[in-house]
Amino acid sequence: MEACLNKRPCPCTFNCPRHGKCCDCVAYHRDHDEGVPGCFFSKKAEATYDRSIEALYRDYKARNA
């Protein structure tokens, strides 16, 4: 995989080498069947550690209500 050059604030509370590197993070989670990365969620929803598609949808609805 090409080097991931983007670096941005990330709401994910897990400290890992991919923290803030969106393309690396998404690829890692996809390759390991680990659900949706924490950076897709609001800080409040990320703190629940529920990384399911259903949780992402609930979080999206809550933010856009």
Short mmCIF file of N, CA and C in Angstrom, two decimals:
data_model
loop_
_atom_site.label_atom_id
_atom_site.label_comp_id
_atom_site.label_asym_id
_atom_site.label_seq_id
_atom_site.Cartn_x
_atom_site.Cartn_y
_atom_site.Cartn_z
N MET A 1 0.84 -1.19 0.00
CA MET A 1 0.00 0.00 0.00
C MET A 1 0.88 1.24 0.00
N GLU A 2 0.46 2.20 -0.75
CA GLU A 2 1.17 3.46 -0.82
C GLU A 2 1.15 4.14 0.54
N ALA A 3 2.17 4.93 0.82
CA ALA A 3 2.25 5.63 2.10
C ALA A 3 1.04 6.55 2.28
N CYS A 4 0.50 6.57 3.47
CA CYS A 4 -0.64 7.42 3.79
C CYS A 4 -0.11 8.74 4.31
N LEU A 5 -0.36 9.78 3.58
CA LEU A 5 0.20 11.08 3.93
C LEU A 5 -0.72 11.96 4.76
N ASN A 6 -2.03 11.63 4.78
CA ASN A 6 -2.93 12.50 5.53
C ASN A 6 -2.78 12.27 7.03
N LYS A 7 -2.92 13.33 7.79
CA LYS A 7 -2.84 13.29 9.25
C LYS A 7 -3.85 14.29 9.74
N ARG A 8 -4.84 13.82 10.48
CA ARG A 8 -5.88 14.74 10.95
C ARG A 8 -6.33 14.36 12.34
N PRO A 9 -7.00 15.27 13.05
CA PRO A 9 -7.52 14.93 14.37
C PRO A 9 -8.48 13.75 14.26
N CYS A 10 -8.34 12.81 15.16
CA CYS A 10 -9.13 11.58 15.10
C CYS A 10 -9.84 11.36 16.43
N PRO A 11 -11.15 11.08 16.44
CA PRO A 11 -11.87 10.87 17.68
C PRO A 11 -11.64 9.49 18.29
N CYS A 12 -10.98 8.60 17.58
CA CYS A 12 -10.76 7.25 18.08
C CYS A 12 -9.92 7.29 19.36
N THR A 13 -10.34 6.56 20.38
CA THR A 13 -9.63 6.57 21.66
C THR A 13 -8.54 5.51 21.73
N PHE A 14 -8.47 4.63 20.74
CA PHE A 14 -7.44 3.59 20.74
C PHE A 14 -6.15 4.17 20.17
N ASN A 15 -5.07 4.04 20.91
CA ASN A 15 -3.79 4.56 20.46
C ASN A 15 -3.08 3.47 19.66
N CYS A 16 -2.88 3.71 18.37
CA CYS A 16 -2.22 2.74 17.51
C CYS A 16 -1.36 3.49 16.50
N PRO A 17 -0.52 2.77 15.75
CA PRO A 17 0.35 3.45 14.79
C PRO A 17 -0.41 4.09 13.63
N ARG A 18 -1.66 3.73 13.43
CA ARG A 18 -2.47 4.30 12.34
C ARG A 18 -3.31 5.49 12.79
N HIS A 19 -3.22 5.87 14.05
CA HIS A 19 -4.05 6.93 14.60
C HIS A 19 -3.91 8.21 13.78
N GLY A 20 -5.03 8.70 13.23
CA GLY A 20 -5.04 9.92 12.44
C GLY A 20 -4.67 9.73 10.98
N LYS A 21 -4.29 8.52 10.60
CA LYS A 21 -3.95 8.22 9.21
C LYS A 21 -5.11 7.43 8.62
N CYS A 22 -6.06 8.16 8.09
CA CYS A 22 -7.35 7.59 7.69
C CYS A 22 -7.23 6.43 6.70
N CYS A 23 -6.45 6.59 5.65
CA CYS A 23 -6.40 5.53 4.64
C CYS A 23 -5.78 4.26 5.21
N ASP A 24 -4.75 4.37 6.04
CA ASP A 24 -4.15 3.19 6.67
C ASP A 24 -5.14 2.53 7.63
N CYS A 25 -5.85 3.34 8.39
CA CYS A 25 -6.81 2.84 9.37
C CYS A 25 -7.95 2.07 8.70
N VAL A 26 -8.54 2.67 7.69
CA VAL A 26 -9.66 2.03 6.99
C VAL A 26 -9.20 0.71 6.36
N ALA A 27 -8.05 0.72 5.73
CA ALA A 27 -7.53 -0.50 5.10
C ALA A 27 -7.28 -1.59 6.15
N TYR A 28 -6.72 -1.22 7.29
CA TYR A 28 -6.44 -2.19 8.34
C TYR A 28 -7.74 -2.83 8.85
N HIS A 29 -8.72 -2.01 9.17
CA HIS A 29 -10.00 -2.54 9.67
C HIS A 29 -10.70 -3.40 8.64
N ARG A 30 -10.65 -2.99 7.38
CA ARG A 30 -11.26 -3.77 6.30
C ARG A 30 -10.56 -5.13 6.17
N ASP A 31 -9.25 -5.13 6.17
CA ASP A 31 -8.48 -6.37 6.00
C ASP A 31 -8.63 -7.34 7.17
N HIS A 32 -8.98 -6.82 8.34
CA HIS A 32 -9.10 -7.66 9.54
C HIS A 32 -10.54 -7.89 9.99
N ASP A 33 -11.50 -7.51 9.14
CA ASP A 33 -12.93 -7.69 9.46
C ASP A 33 -13.27 -7.17 10.86
N GLU A 34 -12.82 -5.97 11.15
CA GLU A 34 -13.00 -5.39 12.48
C GLU A 34 -14.10 -4.35 12.56
N GLY A 35 -14.98 -4.31 11.61
CA GLY A 35 -16.06 -3.34 11.68
C GLY A 35 -15.62 -1.97 11.23
N VAL A 36 -16.43 -0.99 11.55
CA VAL A 36 -16.20 0.38 11.12
C VAL A 36 -15.15 1.02 12.03
N PRO A 37 -14.15 1.69 11.48
CA PRO A 37 -13.15 2.36 12.31
C PRO A 37 -13.80 3.44 13.20
N GLY A 38 -13.22 3.65 14.36
CA GLY A 38 -13.74 4.62 15.31
C GLY A 38 -13.81 6.04 14.78
N CYS A 39 -12.96 6.36 13.82
CA CYS A 39 -12.93 7.73 13.30
C CYS A 39 -14.18 8.12 12.53
N PHE A 40 -15.01 7.15 12.17
CA PHE A 40 -16.26 7.45 11.47
C PHE A 40 -17.35 7.92 12.42
N PHE A 41 -17.16 7.75 13.72
CA PHE A 41 -18.18 8.05 14.72
C PHE A 41 -17.92 9.40 15.40
N SER A 42 -18.96 9.94 16.00
CA SER A 42 -18.78 11.10 16.87
C SER A 42 -18.00 10.64 18.11
N LYS A 43 -17.46 11.58 18.86
CA LYS A 43 -16.71 11.20 20.07
C LYS A 43 -17.59 10.42 21.04
N LYS A 44 -18.82 10.85 21.20
CA LYS A 44 -19.74 10.18 22.13
C LYS A 44 -20.01 8.74 21.70
N ALA A 45 -20.29 8.53 20.43
CA ALA A 45 -20.59 7.19 19.93
C ALA A 45 -19.33 6.32 19.91
N GLU A 46 -18.19 6.91 19.62
CA GLU A 46 -16.94 6.13 19.58
C GLU A 46 -16.63 5.56 20.95
N ALA A 47 -16.99 6.29 21.98
CA ALA A 47 -16.70 5.86 23.35
C ALA A 47 -17.46 4.60 23.76
N THR A 48 -18.50 4.23 23.00
CA THR A 48 -19.25 3.01 23.33
C THR A 48 -18.54 1.75 22.81
N TYR A 49 -17.58 1.92 21.93
CA TYR A 49 -16.82 0.82 21.31
C TYR A 49 -17.70 -0.11 20.48
N ASP A 50 -18.92 0.31 20.15
CA ASP A 50 -19.77 -0.46 19.26
C ASP A 50 -19.44 0.00 17.85
N ARG A 51 -18.72 -0.80 17.10
CA ARG A 51 -18.24 -0.41 15.77
C ARG A 51 -19.07 -1.05 14.65
N SER A 52 -20.31 -1.36 14.94
CA SER A 52 -21.17 -1.99 13.95
C SER A 52 -21.75 -0.95 12.99
N ILE A 53 -22.23 -1.42 11.85
CA ILE A 53 -22.90 -0.56 10.88
C ILE A 53 -24.15 0.05 11.51
N GLU A 54 -24.86 -0.75 12.32
CA GLU A 54 -26.06 -0.26 12.99
C GLU A 54 -25.74 0.91 13.92
N ALA A 55 -24.64 0.80 14.64
CA ALA A 55 -24.23 1.88 15.55
C ALA A 55 -23.84 3.12 14.76
N LEU A 56 -23.19 2.93 13.62
CA LEU A 56 -22.83 4.07 12.78
C LEU A 56 -24.09 4.77 12.28
N TYR A 57 -25.08 4.01 11.89
CA TYR A 57 -26.34 4.59 11.42
C TYR A 57 -27.04 5.37 12.53
N ARG A 58 -27.09 4.79 13.74
CA ARG A 58 -27.71 5.49 14.88
C ARG A 58 -26.98 6.80 15.16
N ASP A 59 -25.66 6.75 15.12
CA ASP A 59 -24.86 7.94 15.38
C ASP A 59 -25.10 9.00 14.31
N TYR A 60 -25.15 8.58 13.06
CA TYR A 60 -25.42 9.50 11.96
C TYR A 60 -26.79 10.15 12.13
N LYS A 61 -27.79 9.35 12.44
CA LYS A 61 -29.15 9.89 12.65
C LYS A 61 -29.16 10.89 13.79
N ALA A 62 -28.49 10.57 14.89
CA ALA A 62 -28.48 11.45 16.06
C ALA A 62 -27.80 12.78 15.73
N ARG A 63 -26.75 12.75 14.93
CA ARG A 63 -26.04 13.97 14.57
C ARG A 63 -26.78 14.81 13.55
N ASN A 64 -27.69 14.19 12.80
CA ASN A 64 -28.40 14.89 11.74
C ASN A 64 -29.89 15.01 11.99
N ALA A 65 -30.28 14.90 13.24
CA ALA A 65 -31.71 14.99 13.61
C ALA A 65 -32.19 16.42 13.61
#
